[in-house]
Amino acid sequence: MFSTILRGIIFFISSLAILGAQQAYASKEDHPAVSRFEGATIKNTGVIHYQKILVPVNVVPGTEDTELIEVIGKITAHGYRLEGNKSPLEVGLNYKQVIEKLGAELLIDCVDKLCGYQPLDFYWQSWANYNSLIADDNDDETRFLVAKRATDKGDIYYQWIITNVYDGIIGIEQTIIEPEALLLDQVTVNSNITISAVQTPLRAEKEDIDGSQDHPVISRYQGAYITDYRQREFEKVFIPTGVAVNQVAPVITVEGKGTTIGYNLSNSQSTLQIYQNYLSALKAADFEILYTCNLAACGNALLDDLYSSEANQYRFNPVETNNDSDSDFRFISAKLATSSNPIFLLVAIEGALTSNGINKIVVDIVEKSEMNTAKVTIDPEYLNDEITQKGRVVLHGLNFDFNQAKLLASSKASLTAITQYLAQHPQQRFYVVGHTDNVGSYEINTQLSKARAQTVIEELIKLKVDKSRLTPIGIGPVSPKIANSSDANKAENRRVELVLQ
């Protein structure tokens, strides 16, 4: 309970400064309905008008099941100090008698642990409870009383906490919540003014980090500067497309070239303004908006849940994550359909955490593509060794468009090597066999694998290879080289082979 006491003390100090500036709300007198205990002195007092407070109306001993209700009204708080070797029992019975005299209903009368788990901890959940005389250490005779009195203007709630501050001194905290109407017409408005939409141009406060640049697809927000920059030739990225259900967000899985850019931006711009600028720019550029969320609607850990893998855990630096449900966080995912491969774009925005802080933005662009395996090449000698020993050979260096049968220009060197080998062995005939990983349906993968085998044959025919020597076969995912348990393994299973007939 030390942390509980500390919260109360800290708030008490800060509240005194607030109340000191509002002397009209402070009083050194007792509440007119209830006098002080005889011999007690007032140490702290204050009045807050039209304030929300949590009032406990029931406790379950030994549990955290304290039933709280939300009450709004005038709160009058008094902290008393009582000397003279009185006991919390004696003082508590006197205040219990007060409840009877008021004609109020007793809601709670408990002592120490019978008030529930960590008794009275809930009392500090409301900043209106700012007095600091109460020191509940879970092993004294702390007594708690709550009562309600119905009136024609609404219910009045009374709370007393009575505890041993130290030997011979009793602390009494009294809080009375009375119904109160909201005082309006405290703000005047002048509608006869000219509103200017002119804004001061923003300038970046620092230089971009070395080696960084904006992505050609989208510019930075005016005045932002780059703090983090990372580009990867090929990776797997999860693209959120909706609200998470049971902490699982619906996603599209995309493989391709990834570029992540982290920006800092002055907190003179609200996250709403940043978000709307990005959203408008993406829509104007014909991006399809897949998913957007703001503040608590994003969930407690959108980025953590999606990007927890070792490869992607720092993906959204400098945005730390949206772990706090009431954080100033906004998110966009979008897709641009192009003539070749689609582009996916994510924007994560985190508002400044303090008045001296700074906004953080991450723009993440994924250009969908197949993994480039051109770094592994073949030559006629390699082909001869493999076919002689195994009767088959994987044709490394044949690269296709993502999910298509079109060969990329990077395949030229391998096609030349295959042509040279076939010219050296004119009597041999081959099955050209296409393989895929296990992503997608069997039917689609089978069709794609055969189409890719056919494309290879057509390219070899253009290089003067007799088409009668080559037969296209597509077997899709049914004969993997290795288990489809990782992205690297799946890439290895996506292949075309020559199999000797």
mmCIF file of N, CA, C and O in Angstrom, residues 280-333:
data_model
loop_
_atom_site.group_PDB
_atom_site.id
_atom_site.type_symbol
_atom_site.label_atom_id
_atom_site.label_comp_id
_atom_site.label_asym_id
_atom_site.label_seq_id
_atom_site.Cartn_x
_atom_site.Cartn_y
_atom_site.Cartn_z
ATOM 1 N N SER A 280 -5.805 11.789 -47.289
ATOM 2 C CA SER A 280 -6.239 12.527 -48.480
ATOM 3 C C SER A 280 -5.277 12.309 -49.635
ATOM 4 O O SER A 280 -5.692 12.127 -50.789
ATOM 5 N N ALA A 281 -3.963 12.330 -49.346
ATOM 6 C CA ALA A 281 -2.960 12.151 -50.395
ATOM 7 C C ALA A 281 -3.061 10.765 -51.018
ATOM 8 O O ALA A 281 -2.947 10.605 -52.242
ATOM 9 N N LEU A 282 -3.270 9.736 -50.193
ATOM 10 C CA LEU A 282 -3.376 8.369 -50.713
ATOM 11 C C LEU A 282 -4.626 8.192 -51.573
ATOM 12 O O LEU A 282 -4.575 7.574 -52.642
ATOM 13 N N LYS A 283 -5.738 8.757 -51.127
ATOM 14 C CA LYS A 283 -6.971 8.656 -51.905
ATOM 15 C C LYS A 283 -6.833 9.395 -53.235
ATOM 16 O O LYS A 283 -7.289 8.909 -54.281
ATOM 17 N N ALA A 284 -6.186 10.568 -53.209
ATOM 18 C CA ALA A 284 -5.997 11.340 -54.434
ATOM 19 C C ALA A 284 -5.120 10.618 -55.440
ATOM 20 O O ALA A 284 -5.227 10.821 -56.649
ATOM 21 N N ALA A 285 -4.221 9.746 -54.949
ATOM 22 C CA ALA A 285 -3.326 8.977 -55.820
ATOM 23 C C ALA A 285 -3.910 7.615 -56.194
ATOM 24 O O ALA A 285 -3.192 6.740 -56.681
ATOM 25 N N ASP A 286 -5.219 7.430 -55.959
ATOM 26 C CA ASP A 286 -5.941 6.203 -56.319
ATOM 27 C C ASP A 286 -5.508 4.980 -55.528
ATOM 28 O O ASP A 286 -5.648 3.842 -55.984
ATOM 29 N N PHE A 287 -4.965 5.184 -54.319
ATOM 30 C CA PHE A 287 -4.722 4.052 -53.431
ATOM 31 C C PHE A 287 -6.057 3.540 -52.894
ATOM 32 O O PHE A 287 -6.962 4.326 -52.584
ATOM 33 N N GLU A 288 -6.182 2.252 -52.788
ATOM 34 C CA GLU A 288 -7.327 1.634 -52.116
ATOM 35 C C GLU A 288 -7.032 1.598 -50.620
ATOM 36 O O GLU A 288 -6.035 1.028 -50.193
ATOM 37 N N ILE A 289 -7.883 2.227 -49.822
ATOM 38 C CA ILE A 289 -7.683 2.239 -48.372
ATOM 39 C C ILE A 289 -8.179 0.908 -47.815
ATOM 40 O O ILE A 289 -9.374 0.593 -47.896
ATOM 41 N N LEU A 290 -7.268 0.128 -47.258
ATOM 42 C CA LEU A 290 -7.619 -1.190 -46.730
ATOM 43 C C LEU A 290 -8.138 -1.123 -45.305
ATOM 44 O O LEU A 290 -9.071 -1.817 -44.940
ATOM 45 N N TYR A 291 -7.525 -0.252 -44.493
ATOM 46 C CA TYR A 291 -7.893 -0.190 -43.063
ATOM 47 C C TYR A 291 -7.355 1.099 -42.460
ATOM 48 O O TYR A 291 -6.235 1.514 -42.766
ATOM 49 N N THR A 292 -8.153 1.726 -41.655
ATOM 50 C CA THR A 292 -7.690 2.868 -40.859
ATOM 51 C C THR A 292 -8.245 2.725 -39.450
ATOM 52 O O THR A 292 -9.315 2.144 -39.239
ATOM 53 N N CYS A 293 -7.511 3.257 -38.481
ATOM 54 C CA CYS A 293 -8.017 3.278 -37.103
ATOM 55 C C CYS A 293 -7.420 4.464 -36.373
ATOM 56 O O CYS A 293 -6.353 4.982 -36.733
ATOM 57 N N ASN A 294 -8.129 4.902 -35.351
ATOM 58 C CA ASN A 294 -7.714 6.054 -34.570
ATOM 59 C C ASN A 294 -7.844 5.758 -33.087
ATOM 60 O O ASN A 294 -8.834 5.170 -32.642
ATOM 61 N N LEU A 295 -6.814 6.141 -32.330
ATOM 62 C CA LEU A 295 -6.840 6.104 -30.866
ATOM 63 C C LEU A 295 -7.172 4.695 -30.368
ATOM 64 O O LEU A 295 -6.620 3.717 -30.842
ATOM 65 N N ALA A 296 -8.098 4.595 -29.425
ATOM 66 C CA ALA A 296 -8.376 3.304 -28.781
ATOM 67 C C ALA A 296 -8.939 2.268 -29.742
ATOM 68 O O ALA A 296 -8.827 1.069 -29.506
ATOM 69 N N ALA A 297 -9.540 2.724 -30.865
ATOM 70 C CA ALA A 297 -10.116 1.783 -31.829
ATOM 71 C C ALA A 297 -9.056 0.902 -32.472
ATOM 72 O O ALA A 297 -9.376 -0.152 -33.032
ATOM 73 N N CYS A 298 -7.766 1.299 -32.379
ATOM 74 C CA CYS A 298 -6.684 0.490 -32.949
ATOM 75 C C CYS A 298 -6.360 -0.723 -32.089
ATOM 76 O O CYS A 298 -5.615 -1.609 -32.515
ATOM 77 N N GLY A 299 -6.873 -0.751 -30.856
ATOM 78 C CA GLY A 299 -6.547 -1.850 -29.953
ATOM 79 C C GLY A 299 -5.324 -1.546 -29.119
ATOM 80 O O GLY A 299 -4.677 -0.503 -29.282
ATOM 81 N N ASN A 300 -4.992 -2.439 -28.222
ATOM 82 C CA ASN A 300 -3.906 -2.195 -27.278
ATOM 83 C C ASN A 300 -2.517 -2.401 -27.864
ATOM 84 O O ASN A 300 -1.553 -1.839 -27.379
ATOM 85 N N ALA A 301 -2.401 -3.234 -28.890
ATOM 86 C CA ALA A 301 -1.049 -3.573 -29.353
ATOM 87 C C ALA A 301 -1.061 -3.992 -30.814
ATOM 88 O O ALA A 301 -0.585 -5.059 -31.162
ATOM 89 N N LEU A 302 -1.595 -3.138 -31.682
ATOM 90 C CA LEU A 302 -1.681 -3.478 -33.098
ATOM 91 C C LEU A 302 -0.313 -3.800 -33.670
ATOM 92 O O LEU A 302 -0.111 -4.820 -34.315
ATOM 93 N N LEU A 303 0.676 -2.925 -33.428
ATOM 94 C CA LEU A 303 2.001 -3.137 -34.001
ATOM 95 C C LEU A 303 2.715 -4.302 -33.336
ATOM 96 O O LEU A 303 3.384 -5.094 -33.999
ATOM 97 N N ASP A 304 2.580 -4.420 -32.029
ATOM 98 C CA ASP A 304 3.212 -5.536 -31.319
ATOM 99 C C ASP A 304 2.687 -6.873 -31.820
ATOM 100 O O ASP A 304 3.437 -7.816 -32.064
ATOM 101 N N ASP A 305 1.362 -6.976 -31.959
ATOM 102 C CA ASP A 305 0.752 -8.239 -32.343
ATOM 103 C C ASP A 305 1.158 -8.654 -33.751
ATOM 104 O O ASP A 305 1.353 -9.841 -34.030
ATOM 105 N N LEU A 306 1.287 -7.684 -34.658
ATOM 106 C CA LEU A 306 1.565 -8.012 -36.047
ATOM 107 C C LEU A 306 3.049 -8.156 -36.347
ATOM 108 O O LEU A 306 3.438 -8.918 -37.225
ATOM 109 N N TYR A 307 3.868 -7.420 -35.627
ATOM 110 C CA TYR A 307 5.279 -7.348 -35.992
ATOM 111 C C TYR A 307 6.178 -7.782 -34.840
ATOM 112 O O TYR A 307 7.154 -7.145 -34.507
ATOM 113 N N SER A 308 5.822 -8.914 -34.235
ATOM 114 C CA SER A 308 6.569 -9.403 -33.080
ATOM 115 C C SER A 308 7.721 -10.318 -33.467
ATOM 116 O O SER A 308 8.515 -10.705 -32.622
ATOM 117 N N SER A 309 7.815 -10.686 -34.746
ATOM 118 C CA SER A 309 8.899 -11.578 -35.152
ATOM 119 C C SER A 309 10.237 -10.855 -35.046
ATOM 120 O O SER A 309 10.313 -9.629 -35.081
ATOM 121 N N GLU A 310 11.296 -11.644 -34.924
ATOM 122 C CA GLU A 310 12.624 -11.053 -34.768
ATOM 123 C C GLU A 310 12.987 -10.168 -35.953
ATOM 124 O O GLU A 310 13.601 -9.109 -35.799
ATOM 125 N N ALA A 311 12.572 -10.575 -37.143
ATOM 126 C CA ALA A 311 12.921 -9.802 -38.337
ATOM 127 C C ALA A 311 12.202 -8.466 -38.392
ATOM 128 O O ALA A 311 12.723 -7.496 -38.937
ATOM 129 N N ASN A 312 11.017 -8.401 -37.818
ATOM 130 C CA ASN A 312 10.192 -7.205 -37.970
ATOM 131 C C ASN A 312 9.942 -6.445 -36.678
ATOM 132 O O ASN A 312 9.185 -5.481 -36.667
ATOM 133 N N GLN A 313 10.567 -6.837 -35.565
ATOM 134 C CA GLN A 313 10.199 -6.232 -34.289
ATOM 135 C C GLN A 313 10.566 -4.751 -34.193
ATOM 136 O O GLN A 313 9.994 -4.009 -33.414
ATOM 137 N N TYR A 314 11.543 -4.307 -34.995
ATOM 138 C CA TYR A 314 11.896 -2.884 -34.978
ATOM 139 C C TYR A 314 11.376 -2.170 -36.227
ATOM 140 O O TYR A 314 11.827 -1.092 -36.557
ATOM 141 N N ARG A 315 10.413 -2.786 -36.873
ATOM 142 C CA ARG A 315 9.943 -2.278 -38.157
ATOM 143 C C ARG A 315 9.420 -0.847 -38.053
ATOM 144 O O ARG A 315 9.632 -0.042 -38.957
ATOM 145 N N PHE A 316 8.726 -0.534 -36.963
ATOM 146 C CA PHE A 316 8.061 0.759 -36.891
ATOM 147 C C PHE A 316 8.784 1.775 -36.012
ATOM 148 O O PHE A 316 8.174 2.691 -35.488
ATOM 149 N N ASN A 317 10.107 1.613 -35.823
ATOM 150 C CA ASN A 317 10.850 2.700 -35.199
ATOM 151 C C ASN A 317 10.702 3.947 -36.062
ATOM 152 O O ASN A 317 10.776 3.856 -37.273
ATOM 153 N N PRO A 318 10.516 5.140 -35.453
ATOM 154 C CA PRO A 318 10.600 5.421 -34.019
ATOM 155 C C PRO A 318 9.279 5.315 -33.265
ATOM 156 O O PRO A 318 9.228 5.617 -32.084
ATOM 157 N N VAL A 319 8.169 4.960 -33.948
ATOM 158 C CA VAL A 319 6.920 4.726 -33.222
ATOM 159 C C VAL A 319 7.125 3.526 -32.325
ATOM 160 O O VAL A 319 7.486 2.443 -32.792
ATOM 161 N N GLU A 320 6.925 3.693 -31.027
ATOM 162 C CA GLU A 320 7.272 2.634 -30.081
ATOM 163 C C GLU A 320 6.283 1.488 -30.104
ATOM 164 O O GLU A 320 6.643 0.345 -29.923
ATOM 165 N N THR A 321 5.023 1.737 -30.321
ATOM 166 C CA THR A 321 3.885 0.813 -30.375
ATOM 167 C C THR A 321 2.722 1.523 -29.715
ATOM 168 O O THR A 321 2.886 2.550 -29.057
ATOM 169 N N ASN A 322 1.553 0.967 -29.916
ATOM 170 C CA ASN A 322 0.344 1.570 -29.367
ATOM 171 C C ASN A 322 -0.183 0.740 -28.204
ATOM 172 O O ASN A 322 -1.338 0.373 -28.150
ATOM 173 N N ASN A 323 0.694 0.437 -27.246
ATOM 174 C CA ASN A 323 0.293 -0.432 -26.133
ATOM 175 C C ASN A 323 -0.785 0.194 -25.250
ATOM 176 O O ASN A 323 -1.596 -0.494 -24.661
ATOM 177 N N ASP A 324 -0.753 1.498 -25.118
ATOM 178 C CA ASP A 324 -1.695 2.170 -24.245
ATOM 179 C C ASP A 324 -2.986 2.436 -25.012
ATOM 180 O O ASP A 324 -2.972 3.091 -26.061
ATOM 181 N N SER A 325 -4.104 1.944 -24.494
ATOM 182 C CA SER A 325 -5.366 2.048 -25.220
ATOM 183 C C SER A 325 -5.828 3.490 -25.397
ATOM 184 O O SER A 325 -6.633 3.771 -26.279
ATOM 185 N N ASP A 326 -5.339 4.425 -24.571
ATOM 186 C CA ASP A 326 -5.744 5.820 -24.737
ATOM 187 C C ASP A 326 -4.615 6.669 -25.319
ATOM 188 O O ASP A 326 -4.599 7.883 -25.182
ATOM 189 N N SER A 327 -3.658 6.025 -25.988
ATOM 190 C CA SER A 327 -2.554 6.760 -26.604
ATOM 191 C C SER A 327 -3.039 7.487 -27.854
ATOM 192 O O SER A 327 -4.050 7.130 -28.454
ATOM 193 N N ASP A 328 -2.300 8.520 -28.240
ATOM 194 C CA ASP A 328 -2.642 9.323 -29.410
ATOM 195 C C ASP A 328 -2.030 8.643 -30.642
ATOM 196 O O ASP A 328 -0.993 9.056 -31.152
ATOM 197 N N PHE A 329 -2.695 7.604 -31.123
ATOM 198 C CA PHE A 329 -2.142 6.735 -32.166
ATOM 199 C C PHE A 329 -3.130 6.621 -33.321
ATOM 200 O O PHE A 329 -4.336 6.511 -33.111
ATOM 201 N N ARG A 330 -2.588 6.665 -34.545
ATOM 202 C CA ARG A 330 -3.440 6.519 -35.736
ATOM 203 C C ARG A 330 -2.709 5.655 -36.764
ATOM 204 O O ARG A 330 -1.475 5.648 -36.809
ATOM 205 N N PHE A 331 -3.479 4.947 -37.613
ATOM 206 C CA PHE A 331 -2.878 3.957 -38.511
ATOM 207 C C PHE A 331 -3.645 3.893 -39.819
ATOM 208 O O PHE A 331 -4.873 4.020 -39.844
ATOM 209 N N ILE A 332 -2.902 3.698 -40.925
ATOM 210 C CA ILE A 332 -3.504 3.549 -42.252
ATOM 211 C C ILE A 332 -2.790 2.408 -42.979
ATOM 212 O O ILE A 332 -1.558 2.317 -42.935
ATOM 213 N N SER A 333 -3.541 1.545 -43.655
ATOM 214 C CA SER A 333 -2.955 0.616 -44.612
ATOM 215 C C SER A 333 -3.677 0.804 -45.942
ATOM 216 O O SER A 333 -4.889 1.003 -45.988
#
